[in-house]
Short mmCIF file of C-alpha atoms in Angstrom, two decimals:
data_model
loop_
_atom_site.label_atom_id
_atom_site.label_comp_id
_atom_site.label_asym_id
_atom_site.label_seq_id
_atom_site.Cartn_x
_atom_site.Cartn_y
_atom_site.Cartn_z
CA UNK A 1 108.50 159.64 -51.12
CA UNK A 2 111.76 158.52 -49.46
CA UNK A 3 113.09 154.83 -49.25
CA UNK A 4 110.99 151.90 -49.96
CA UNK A 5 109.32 150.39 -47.17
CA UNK A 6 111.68 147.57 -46.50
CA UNK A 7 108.23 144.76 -46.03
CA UNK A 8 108.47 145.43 -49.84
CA UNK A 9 111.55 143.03 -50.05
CA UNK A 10 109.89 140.12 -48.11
CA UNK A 11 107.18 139.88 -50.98
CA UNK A 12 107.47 136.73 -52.63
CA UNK A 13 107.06 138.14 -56.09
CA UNK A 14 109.68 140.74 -54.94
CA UNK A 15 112.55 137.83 -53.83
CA UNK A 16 111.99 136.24 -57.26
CA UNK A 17 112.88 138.88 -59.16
CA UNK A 18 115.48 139.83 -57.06
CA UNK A 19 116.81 136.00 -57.27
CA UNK A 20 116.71 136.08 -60.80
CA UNK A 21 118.08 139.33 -61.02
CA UNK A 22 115.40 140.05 -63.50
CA UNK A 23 115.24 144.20 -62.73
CA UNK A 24 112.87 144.92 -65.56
CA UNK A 25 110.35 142.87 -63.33
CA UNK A 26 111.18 144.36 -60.22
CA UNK A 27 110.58 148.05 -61.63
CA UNK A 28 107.28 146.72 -63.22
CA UNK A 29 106.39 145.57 -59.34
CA UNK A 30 107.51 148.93 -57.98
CA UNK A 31 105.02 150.86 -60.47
CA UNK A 32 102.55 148.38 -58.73
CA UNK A 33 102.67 150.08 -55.15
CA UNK A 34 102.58 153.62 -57.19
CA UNK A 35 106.77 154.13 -57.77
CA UNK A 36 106.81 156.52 -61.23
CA UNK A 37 109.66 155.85 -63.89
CA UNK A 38 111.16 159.24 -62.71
CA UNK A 39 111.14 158.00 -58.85
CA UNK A 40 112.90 155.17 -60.22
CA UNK A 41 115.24 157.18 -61.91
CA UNK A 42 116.34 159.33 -59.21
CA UNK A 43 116.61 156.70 -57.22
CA UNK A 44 118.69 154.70 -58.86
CA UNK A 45 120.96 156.81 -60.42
CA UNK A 46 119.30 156.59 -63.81
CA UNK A 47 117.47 158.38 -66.96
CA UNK A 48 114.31 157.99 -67.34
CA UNK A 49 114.74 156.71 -70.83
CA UNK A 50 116.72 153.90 -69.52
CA UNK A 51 114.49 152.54 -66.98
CA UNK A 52 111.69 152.51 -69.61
CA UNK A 53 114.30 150.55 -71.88
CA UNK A 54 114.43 148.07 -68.62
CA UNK A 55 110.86 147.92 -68.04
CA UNK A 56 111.03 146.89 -71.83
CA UNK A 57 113.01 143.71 -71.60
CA UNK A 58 116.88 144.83 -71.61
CA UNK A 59 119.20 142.92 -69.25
CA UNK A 60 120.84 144.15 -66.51
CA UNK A 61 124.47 142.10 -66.45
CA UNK A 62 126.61 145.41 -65.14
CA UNK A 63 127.43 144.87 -61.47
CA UNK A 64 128.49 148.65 -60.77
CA UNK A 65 124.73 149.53 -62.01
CA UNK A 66 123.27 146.43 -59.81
CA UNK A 67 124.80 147.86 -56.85
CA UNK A 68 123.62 151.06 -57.73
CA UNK A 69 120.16 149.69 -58.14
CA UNK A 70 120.25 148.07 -54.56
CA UNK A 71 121.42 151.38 -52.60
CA UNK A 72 119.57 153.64 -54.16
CA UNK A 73 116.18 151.38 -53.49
CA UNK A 74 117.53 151.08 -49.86
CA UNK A 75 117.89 147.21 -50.06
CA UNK A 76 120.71 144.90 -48.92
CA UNK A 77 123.12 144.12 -51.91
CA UNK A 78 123.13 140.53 -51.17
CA UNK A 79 119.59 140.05 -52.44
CA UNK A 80 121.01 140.74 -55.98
CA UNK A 81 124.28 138.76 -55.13
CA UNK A 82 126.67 141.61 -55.72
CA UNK A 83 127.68 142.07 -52.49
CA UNK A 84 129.33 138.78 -51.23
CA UNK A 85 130.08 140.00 -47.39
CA UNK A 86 131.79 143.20 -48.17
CA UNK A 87 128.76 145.93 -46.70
CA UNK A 88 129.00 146.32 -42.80
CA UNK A 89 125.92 145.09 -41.51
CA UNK A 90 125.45 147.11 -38.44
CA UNK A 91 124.53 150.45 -40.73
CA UNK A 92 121.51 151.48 -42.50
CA UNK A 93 122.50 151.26 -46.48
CA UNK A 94 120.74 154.68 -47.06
CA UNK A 95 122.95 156.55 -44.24
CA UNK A 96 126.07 154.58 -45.32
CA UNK A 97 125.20 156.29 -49.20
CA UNK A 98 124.55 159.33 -48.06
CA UNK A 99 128.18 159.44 -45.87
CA UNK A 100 130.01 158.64 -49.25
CA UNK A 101 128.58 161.19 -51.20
CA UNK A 102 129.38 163.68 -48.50
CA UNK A 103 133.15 162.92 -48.86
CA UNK A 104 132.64 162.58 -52.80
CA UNK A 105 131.39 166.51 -52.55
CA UNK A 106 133.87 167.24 -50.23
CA UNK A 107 137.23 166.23 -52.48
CA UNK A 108 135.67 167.42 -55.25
CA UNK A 109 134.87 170.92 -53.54
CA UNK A 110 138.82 170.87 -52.53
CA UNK A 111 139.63 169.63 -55.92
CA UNK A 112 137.51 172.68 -58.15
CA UNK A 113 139.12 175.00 -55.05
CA UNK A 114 142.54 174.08 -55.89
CA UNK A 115 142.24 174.07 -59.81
CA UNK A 116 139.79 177.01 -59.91
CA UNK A 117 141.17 179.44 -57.67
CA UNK A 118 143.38 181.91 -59.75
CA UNK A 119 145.90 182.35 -57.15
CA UNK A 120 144.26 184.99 -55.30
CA UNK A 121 143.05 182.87 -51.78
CA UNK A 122 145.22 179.66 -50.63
CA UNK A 123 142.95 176.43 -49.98
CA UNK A 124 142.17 175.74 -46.23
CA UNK A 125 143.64 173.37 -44.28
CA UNK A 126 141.70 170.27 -44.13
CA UNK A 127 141.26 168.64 -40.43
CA UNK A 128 144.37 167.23 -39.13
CA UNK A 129 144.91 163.40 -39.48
CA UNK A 130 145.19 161.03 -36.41
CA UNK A 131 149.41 161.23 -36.06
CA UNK A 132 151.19 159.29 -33.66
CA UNK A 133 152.87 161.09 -30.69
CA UNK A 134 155.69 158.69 -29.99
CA UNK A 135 158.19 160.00 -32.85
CA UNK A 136 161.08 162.07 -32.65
CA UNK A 137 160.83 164.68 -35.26
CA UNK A 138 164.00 166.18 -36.70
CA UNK A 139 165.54 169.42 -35.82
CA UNK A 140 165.90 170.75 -39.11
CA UNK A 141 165.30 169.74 -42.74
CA UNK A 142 167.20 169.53 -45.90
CA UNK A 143 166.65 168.64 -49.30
CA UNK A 144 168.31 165.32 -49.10
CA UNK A 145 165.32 164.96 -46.12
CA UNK A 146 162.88 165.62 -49.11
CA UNK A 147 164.63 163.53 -51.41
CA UNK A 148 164.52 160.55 -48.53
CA UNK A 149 160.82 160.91 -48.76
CA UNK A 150 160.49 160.73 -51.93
CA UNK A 151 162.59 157.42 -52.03
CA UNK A 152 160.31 155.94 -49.16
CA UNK A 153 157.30 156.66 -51.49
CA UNK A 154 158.86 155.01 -54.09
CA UNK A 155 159.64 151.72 -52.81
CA UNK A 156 156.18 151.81 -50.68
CA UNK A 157 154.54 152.43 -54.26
CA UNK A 158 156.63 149.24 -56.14
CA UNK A 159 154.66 146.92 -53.08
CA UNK A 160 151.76 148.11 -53.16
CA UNK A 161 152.03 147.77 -57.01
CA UNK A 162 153.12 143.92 -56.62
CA UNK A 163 151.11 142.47 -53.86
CA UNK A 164 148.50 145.29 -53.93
CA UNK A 165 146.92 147.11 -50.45
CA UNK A 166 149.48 148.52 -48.37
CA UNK A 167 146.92 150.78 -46.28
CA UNK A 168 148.66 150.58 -43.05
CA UNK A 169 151.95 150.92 -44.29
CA UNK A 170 150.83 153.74 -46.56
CA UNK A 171 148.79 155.62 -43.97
CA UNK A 172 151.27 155.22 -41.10
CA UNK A 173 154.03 156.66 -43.20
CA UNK A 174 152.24 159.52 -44.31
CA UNK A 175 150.76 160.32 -40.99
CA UNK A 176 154.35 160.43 -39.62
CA UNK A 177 156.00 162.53 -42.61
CA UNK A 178 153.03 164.73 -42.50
CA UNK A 179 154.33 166.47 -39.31
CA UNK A 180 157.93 167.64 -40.81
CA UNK A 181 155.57 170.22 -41.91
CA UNK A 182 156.14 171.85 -38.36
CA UNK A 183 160.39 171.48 -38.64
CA UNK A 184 162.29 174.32 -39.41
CA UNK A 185 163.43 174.85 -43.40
CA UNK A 186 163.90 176.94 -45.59
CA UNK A 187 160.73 177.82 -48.40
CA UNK A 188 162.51 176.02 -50.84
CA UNK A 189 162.80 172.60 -48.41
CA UNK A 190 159.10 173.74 -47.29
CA UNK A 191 157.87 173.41 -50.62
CA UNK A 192 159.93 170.35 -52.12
CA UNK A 193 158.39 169.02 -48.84
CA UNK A 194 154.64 169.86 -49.46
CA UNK A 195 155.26 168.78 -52.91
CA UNK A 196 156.33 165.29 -52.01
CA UNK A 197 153.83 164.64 -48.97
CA UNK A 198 151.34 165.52 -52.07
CA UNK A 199 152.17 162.25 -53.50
CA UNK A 200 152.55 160.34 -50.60
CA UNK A 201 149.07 160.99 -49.70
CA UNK A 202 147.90 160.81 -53.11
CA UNK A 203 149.32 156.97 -52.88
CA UNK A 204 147.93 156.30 -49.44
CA UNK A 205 144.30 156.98 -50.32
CA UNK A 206 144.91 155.26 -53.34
CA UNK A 207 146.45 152.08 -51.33
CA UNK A 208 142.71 152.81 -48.78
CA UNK A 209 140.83 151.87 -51.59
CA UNK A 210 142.87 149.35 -52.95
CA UNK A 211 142.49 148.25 -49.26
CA UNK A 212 138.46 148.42 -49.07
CA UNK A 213 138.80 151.79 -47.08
CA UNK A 214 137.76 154.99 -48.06
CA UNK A 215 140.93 157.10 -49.10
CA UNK A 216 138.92 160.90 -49.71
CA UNK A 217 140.86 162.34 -46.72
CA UNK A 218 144.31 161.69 -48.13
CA UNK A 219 143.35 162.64 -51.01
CA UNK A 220 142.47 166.21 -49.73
CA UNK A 221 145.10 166.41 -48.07
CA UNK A 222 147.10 165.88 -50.81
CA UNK A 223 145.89 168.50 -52.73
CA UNK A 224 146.79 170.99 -50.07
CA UNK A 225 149.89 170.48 -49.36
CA UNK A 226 149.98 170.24 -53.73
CA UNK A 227 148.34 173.35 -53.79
CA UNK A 228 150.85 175.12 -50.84
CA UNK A 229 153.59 173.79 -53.32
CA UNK A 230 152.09 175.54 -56.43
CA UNK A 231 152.50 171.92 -57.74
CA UNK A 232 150.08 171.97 -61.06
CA UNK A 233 151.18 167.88 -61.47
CA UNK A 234 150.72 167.10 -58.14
CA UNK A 235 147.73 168.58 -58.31
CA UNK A 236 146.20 166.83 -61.34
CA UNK A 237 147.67 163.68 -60.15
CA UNK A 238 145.51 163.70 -56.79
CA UNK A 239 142.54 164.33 -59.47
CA UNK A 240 143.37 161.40 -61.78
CA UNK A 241 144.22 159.38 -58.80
CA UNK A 242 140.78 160.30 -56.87
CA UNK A 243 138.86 160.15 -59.81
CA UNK A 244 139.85 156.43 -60.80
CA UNK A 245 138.62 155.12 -57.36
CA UNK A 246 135.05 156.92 -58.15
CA UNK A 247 134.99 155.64 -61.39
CA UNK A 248 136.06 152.09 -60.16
CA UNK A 249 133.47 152.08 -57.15
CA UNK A 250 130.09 153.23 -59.46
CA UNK A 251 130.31 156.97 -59.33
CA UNK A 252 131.38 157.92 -63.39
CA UNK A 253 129.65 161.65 -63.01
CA UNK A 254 131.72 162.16 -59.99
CA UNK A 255 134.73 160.56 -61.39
CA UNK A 256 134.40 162.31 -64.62
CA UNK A 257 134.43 166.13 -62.59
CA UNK A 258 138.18 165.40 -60.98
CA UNK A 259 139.22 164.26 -64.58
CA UNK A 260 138.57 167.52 -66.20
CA UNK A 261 139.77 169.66 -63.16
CA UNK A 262 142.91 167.48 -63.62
CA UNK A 263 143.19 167.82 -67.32
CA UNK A 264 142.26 172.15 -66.45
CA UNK A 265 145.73 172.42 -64.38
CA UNK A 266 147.64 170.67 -66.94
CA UNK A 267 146.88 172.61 -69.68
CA UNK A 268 148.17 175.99 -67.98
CA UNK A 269 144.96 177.43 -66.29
CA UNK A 270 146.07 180.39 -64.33
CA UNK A 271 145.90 177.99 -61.12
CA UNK A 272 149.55 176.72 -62.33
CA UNK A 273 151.82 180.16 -61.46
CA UNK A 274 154.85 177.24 -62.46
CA UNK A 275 156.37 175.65 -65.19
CA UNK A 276 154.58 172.52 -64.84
CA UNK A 277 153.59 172.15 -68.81
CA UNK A 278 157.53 172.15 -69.20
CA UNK A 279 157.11 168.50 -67.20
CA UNK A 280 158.09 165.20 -69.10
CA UNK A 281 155.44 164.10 -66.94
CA UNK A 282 152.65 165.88 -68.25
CA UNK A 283 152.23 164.05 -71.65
CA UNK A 284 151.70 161.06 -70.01
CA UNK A 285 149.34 162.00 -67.40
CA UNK A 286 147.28 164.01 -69.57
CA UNK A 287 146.59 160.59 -71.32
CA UNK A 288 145.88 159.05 -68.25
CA UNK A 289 143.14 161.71 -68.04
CA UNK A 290 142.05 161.36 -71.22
CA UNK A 291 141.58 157.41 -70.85
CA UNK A 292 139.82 157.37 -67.03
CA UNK A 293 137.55 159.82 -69.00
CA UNK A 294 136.83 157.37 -71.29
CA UNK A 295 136.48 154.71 -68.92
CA UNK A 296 133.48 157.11 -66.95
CA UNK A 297 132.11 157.49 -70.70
CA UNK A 298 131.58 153.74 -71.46
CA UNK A 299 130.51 152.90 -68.10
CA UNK A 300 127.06 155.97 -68.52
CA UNK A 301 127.03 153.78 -72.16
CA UNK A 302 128.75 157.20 -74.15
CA UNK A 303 130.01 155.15 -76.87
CA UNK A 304 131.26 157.90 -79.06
CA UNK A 305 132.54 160.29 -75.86
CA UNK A 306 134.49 157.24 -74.64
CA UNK A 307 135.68 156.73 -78.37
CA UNK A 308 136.98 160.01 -78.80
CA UNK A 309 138.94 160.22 -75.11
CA UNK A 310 140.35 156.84 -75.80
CA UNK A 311 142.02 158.19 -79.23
CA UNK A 312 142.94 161.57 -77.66
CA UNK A 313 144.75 159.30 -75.35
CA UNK A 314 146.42 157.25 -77.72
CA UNK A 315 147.92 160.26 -79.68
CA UNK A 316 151.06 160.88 -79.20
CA UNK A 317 152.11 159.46 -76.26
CA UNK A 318 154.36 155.89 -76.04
CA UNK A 319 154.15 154.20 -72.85
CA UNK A 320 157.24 154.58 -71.12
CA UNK A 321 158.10 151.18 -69.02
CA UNK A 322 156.44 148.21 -68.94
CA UNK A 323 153.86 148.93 -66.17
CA UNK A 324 152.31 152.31 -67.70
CA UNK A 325 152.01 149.75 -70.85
CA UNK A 326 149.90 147.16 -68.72
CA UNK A 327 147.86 149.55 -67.40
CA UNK A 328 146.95 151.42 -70.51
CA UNK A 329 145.88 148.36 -72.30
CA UNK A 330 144.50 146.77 -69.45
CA UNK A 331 142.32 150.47 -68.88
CA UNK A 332 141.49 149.92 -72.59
CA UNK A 333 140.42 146.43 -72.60
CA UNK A 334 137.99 147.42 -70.06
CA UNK A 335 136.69 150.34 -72.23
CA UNK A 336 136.60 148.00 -74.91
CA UNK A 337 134.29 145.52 -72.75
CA UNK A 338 131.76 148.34 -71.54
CA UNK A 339 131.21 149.09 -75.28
CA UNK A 340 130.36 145.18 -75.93
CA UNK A 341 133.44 145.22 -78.06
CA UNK A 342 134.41 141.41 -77.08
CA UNK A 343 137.40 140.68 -79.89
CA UNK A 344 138.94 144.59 -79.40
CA UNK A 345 138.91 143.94 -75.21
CA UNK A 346 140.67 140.54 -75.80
CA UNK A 347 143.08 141.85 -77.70
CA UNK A 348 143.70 144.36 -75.26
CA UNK A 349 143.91 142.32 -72.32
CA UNK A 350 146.42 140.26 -74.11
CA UNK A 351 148.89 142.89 -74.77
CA UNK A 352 148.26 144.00 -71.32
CA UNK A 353 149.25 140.87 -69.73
CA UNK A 354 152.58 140.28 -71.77
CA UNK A 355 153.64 143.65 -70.76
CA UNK A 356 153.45 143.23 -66.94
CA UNK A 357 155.18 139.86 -67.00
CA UNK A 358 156.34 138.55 -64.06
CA UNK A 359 157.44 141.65 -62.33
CA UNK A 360 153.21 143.13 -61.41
CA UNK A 361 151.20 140.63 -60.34
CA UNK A 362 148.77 142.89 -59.09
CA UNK A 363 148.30 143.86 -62.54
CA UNK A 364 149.23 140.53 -63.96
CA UNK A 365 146.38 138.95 -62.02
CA UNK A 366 143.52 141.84 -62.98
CA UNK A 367 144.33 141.18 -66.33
CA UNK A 368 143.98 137.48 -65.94
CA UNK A 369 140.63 137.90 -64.25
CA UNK A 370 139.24 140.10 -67.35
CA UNK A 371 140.33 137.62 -69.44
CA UNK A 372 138.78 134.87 -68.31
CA UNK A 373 135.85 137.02 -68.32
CA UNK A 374 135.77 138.00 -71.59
CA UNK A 375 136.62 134.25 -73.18
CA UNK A 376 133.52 133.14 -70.92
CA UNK A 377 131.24 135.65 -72.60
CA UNK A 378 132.47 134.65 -76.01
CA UNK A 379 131.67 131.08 -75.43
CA UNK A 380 135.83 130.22 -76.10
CA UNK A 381 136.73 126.70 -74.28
CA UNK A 382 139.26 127.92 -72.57
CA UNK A 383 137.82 130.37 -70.63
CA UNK A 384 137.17 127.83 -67.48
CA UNK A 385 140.75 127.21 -67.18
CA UNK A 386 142.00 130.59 -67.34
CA UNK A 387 138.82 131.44 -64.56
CA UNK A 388 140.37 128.68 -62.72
CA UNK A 389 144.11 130.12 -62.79
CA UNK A 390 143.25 133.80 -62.03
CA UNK A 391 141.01 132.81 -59.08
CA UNK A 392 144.05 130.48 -57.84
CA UNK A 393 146.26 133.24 -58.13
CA UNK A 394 144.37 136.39 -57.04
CA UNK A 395 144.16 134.79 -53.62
CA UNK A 396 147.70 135.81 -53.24
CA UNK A 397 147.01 139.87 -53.52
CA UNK A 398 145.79 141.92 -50.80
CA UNK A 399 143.79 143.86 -52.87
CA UNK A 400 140.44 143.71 -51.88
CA UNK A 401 140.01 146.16 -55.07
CA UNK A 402 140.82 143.66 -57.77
CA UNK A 403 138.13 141.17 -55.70
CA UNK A 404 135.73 143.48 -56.21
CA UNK A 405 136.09 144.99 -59.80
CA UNK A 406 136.68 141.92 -61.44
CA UNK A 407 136.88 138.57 -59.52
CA UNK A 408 133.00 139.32 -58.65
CA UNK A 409 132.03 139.96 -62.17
CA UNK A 410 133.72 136.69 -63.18
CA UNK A 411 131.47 135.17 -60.38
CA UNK A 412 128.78 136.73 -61.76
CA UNK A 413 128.71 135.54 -65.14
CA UNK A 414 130.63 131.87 -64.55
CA UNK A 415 127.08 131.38 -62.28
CA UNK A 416 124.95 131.76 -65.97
CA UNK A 417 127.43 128.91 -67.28
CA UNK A 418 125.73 125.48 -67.96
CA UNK A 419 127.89 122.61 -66.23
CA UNK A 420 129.07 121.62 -62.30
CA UNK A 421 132.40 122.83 -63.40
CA UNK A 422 131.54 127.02 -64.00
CA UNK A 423 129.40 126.37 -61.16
CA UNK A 424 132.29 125.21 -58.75
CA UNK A 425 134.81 128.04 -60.04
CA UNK A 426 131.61 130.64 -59.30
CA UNK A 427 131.81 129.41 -55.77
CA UNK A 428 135.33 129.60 -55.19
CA UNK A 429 135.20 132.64 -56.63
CA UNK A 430 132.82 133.99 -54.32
CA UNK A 431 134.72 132.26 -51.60
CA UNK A 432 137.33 134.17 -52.30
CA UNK A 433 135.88 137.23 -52.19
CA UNK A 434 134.75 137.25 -48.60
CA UNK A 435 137.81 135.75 -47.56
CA UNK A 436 139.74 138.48 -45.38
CA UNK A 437 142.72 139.90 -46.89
#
């Protein structure tokens, strides 16, 4: 049995549920017309165990699962309100899934190529990026060429990091840098070179998803020109880097895979051929691994796998600067919140907000937005008026990420509140979300 004949939606008893986002009634409709538990299941994305628990009476309140729900039945998002304009609506839902998993298969073929190839066959060449003709390219390169890179990347990163996006920027700078490749230098220049275009690409597709675009083909490219460098960080970087957007946009299993290949490199598989595990970097992005792993583990409900990544994180390593300090504790308030652990996540999100300050208001305002969430679900008064300053100031981001991981979630659950007040904020919220960044 394939899809679900879409005259199934238009039944009245169907749009109720849907309205009331009542799932356990819509799967006890679909075993009407003859849909088993296990067709359920595999459609969805789910055990069968936990379908049976929703046929049973549990809630469905996770808006990664009710999106998953809607594809994998074939039906618009919007008749669950989780989609709030952001699906195309000139293609088929099922064809626009089975695209994305495509390019999920195909990074995470490149990635298990890269990490798992004991240096015996180099990885190919994925297909060449759109790159503008109208640029002079230089005769020759140096290292203080590489090192001018490098600084570009940089200060690309620190805006994208403040104001969030940054896709065309990003992509336009990498598609340019990308052909230096073809310049004259020597190996050493040619693989400082590789080695930095690694990163910039590893930002750009991070910057496409921060930008509502799909990022996969940066990100295999990146691990290319990581693997041409023999660069074991730059190669578990991509991973982590790759991995967060799948575990951000629904796909934990997926996410999870590029975690462990990342974590693989790092810990001197025979992939390496370097002195990568001699990096100062390495501590700290092996508990970046460790905690995106636990964020994959609380999102599939593994309570005691997330619990034991989080604390494998935590071991050892001091956050650096301020920003790897917001993001850890904002990553673990989040953890915190998948595992229902309200008082743990607030206390997170806390620390995580006085440690970006003034100078990340990308991360600044996602921390704001969980926040708000999290005093709303606890019933605290002043959750309204912290909804009402993160919505004012997320409108300032171009982030279409942080709109979608956590402004519609506050929507979400400020619509349950009694009162015209939660009701208005839900609507600006929402407002917000479609508007076009």
């Amino acid at each position: 049995m394939g899809l679900l004949d879409p005259a199934f939606f238009d039944e009245d008893a169907v749009r109720a549920a849907l309205a009331a986002r009542d799932i356990g009634a819509l799967y006890r409709l679909l075993r009407r017309v003859g849909v088993s538990q296990r067709r359920i299941a595999e459609l969805t994305g789910q055990s069968q165990s936990e379908v049976s628990e929703i046929l049973h009476g549990r809630q469905v309140a996770n808006i990664r699962l009710l999106e998953r729900i809607a594809d994998g039945l074939g039906m618009p998002r919007t008749l669950l309100g989780v989609s709030y304009g952001e699906q195309e609506a000139d293609t088929p839902p099922a064809a626009k899934e089975v695209n994305k998993a495509t390019k999920r298969r195909v990074l995470i073929t490149a990635a298990m190529a890269t990490a798992l190839r004991h240096g015996t066959q180099a990885l190919s060449e994925p297909a060449p990026l759109a790159l503008p003709t109208d640029q002079p390219l230089p005769t020759h390169l140096g290292m203080p060429d590489v090192h001018a890179l490098r600084a570009v990347t940089h200060r690309l990163r620190e805006v994208a990091r403040y104001y969030g996006g940054q896709a065309g920027p990003f992509g336009a700078t990498a598609n340019y840098y990308t052909q230096w490749m073809r310049v004259p230098a020597t190996e050493e220049v040619t693989a400082a070179l590789a080695a930095a275009l690694a990163e910039l690409h590893t930002e750009a597709g991070w910057c496409r998803y921060d930008s509502g675009l799909d990022g996969s083909a940066h990100f295999t490219h990146a691990l290319w020109f990581a693997d041409h460098a023999r660069d074991t960080y730059g190669i578990a970087n991509t991973a982590w880097n790759a991995g967060l957007t799948l575990v951000r946009s629904g796909h934990p299993n997926d996410a999870l895979k590029l975690f462990q290949l990342g974590s693989l490199c790092l810990s001197g598989a025979p992939t390496t051929g370097d002195s990568a595990r001699d990096d100062p970097r390495i501590t700290a992005l092996h508990a970046r691994l460790d905690r995106q792993s636990a964020t994959a583990y609380a999102v599939m409900k593994g309570h005691d796998e997330a619990t034991r990544c989080l604390a494998k994180a935590d071991d050892g390593w001091e956050p650096p600067d301020a920003w790897e300090h917001g993001e850890a504790n904002f990553e673990t308030a989040v953890i915190q919140l998948d595992l229902n652990r309200i008082d743990a996540a607030e206390q997170f999100a806390s620390s995580a907000q006085r440690a970006y300050g003034k100078g990340h208001l990308v991360g600044r305002t996602m921390t704001g937005l969980l926040l708000a969430e999290i005093h709303i679900r606890a019933g605290e008064p002043q959750g309204l008026a912290l909804a009402h300053h993160a919505i004012t100031e997320v409108r300032t981001l171009h982030s279409v990420a942080a709109r979608r991981e956590r402004l519609i979630p506050l929507a979400t659950i400020l619509a349950t509140q009694p009162g015209t007040d939660a009701r208005e904020l839900a609507r600006a919220a929402r407002q917000v979300v479609t508007t076009r960044v």
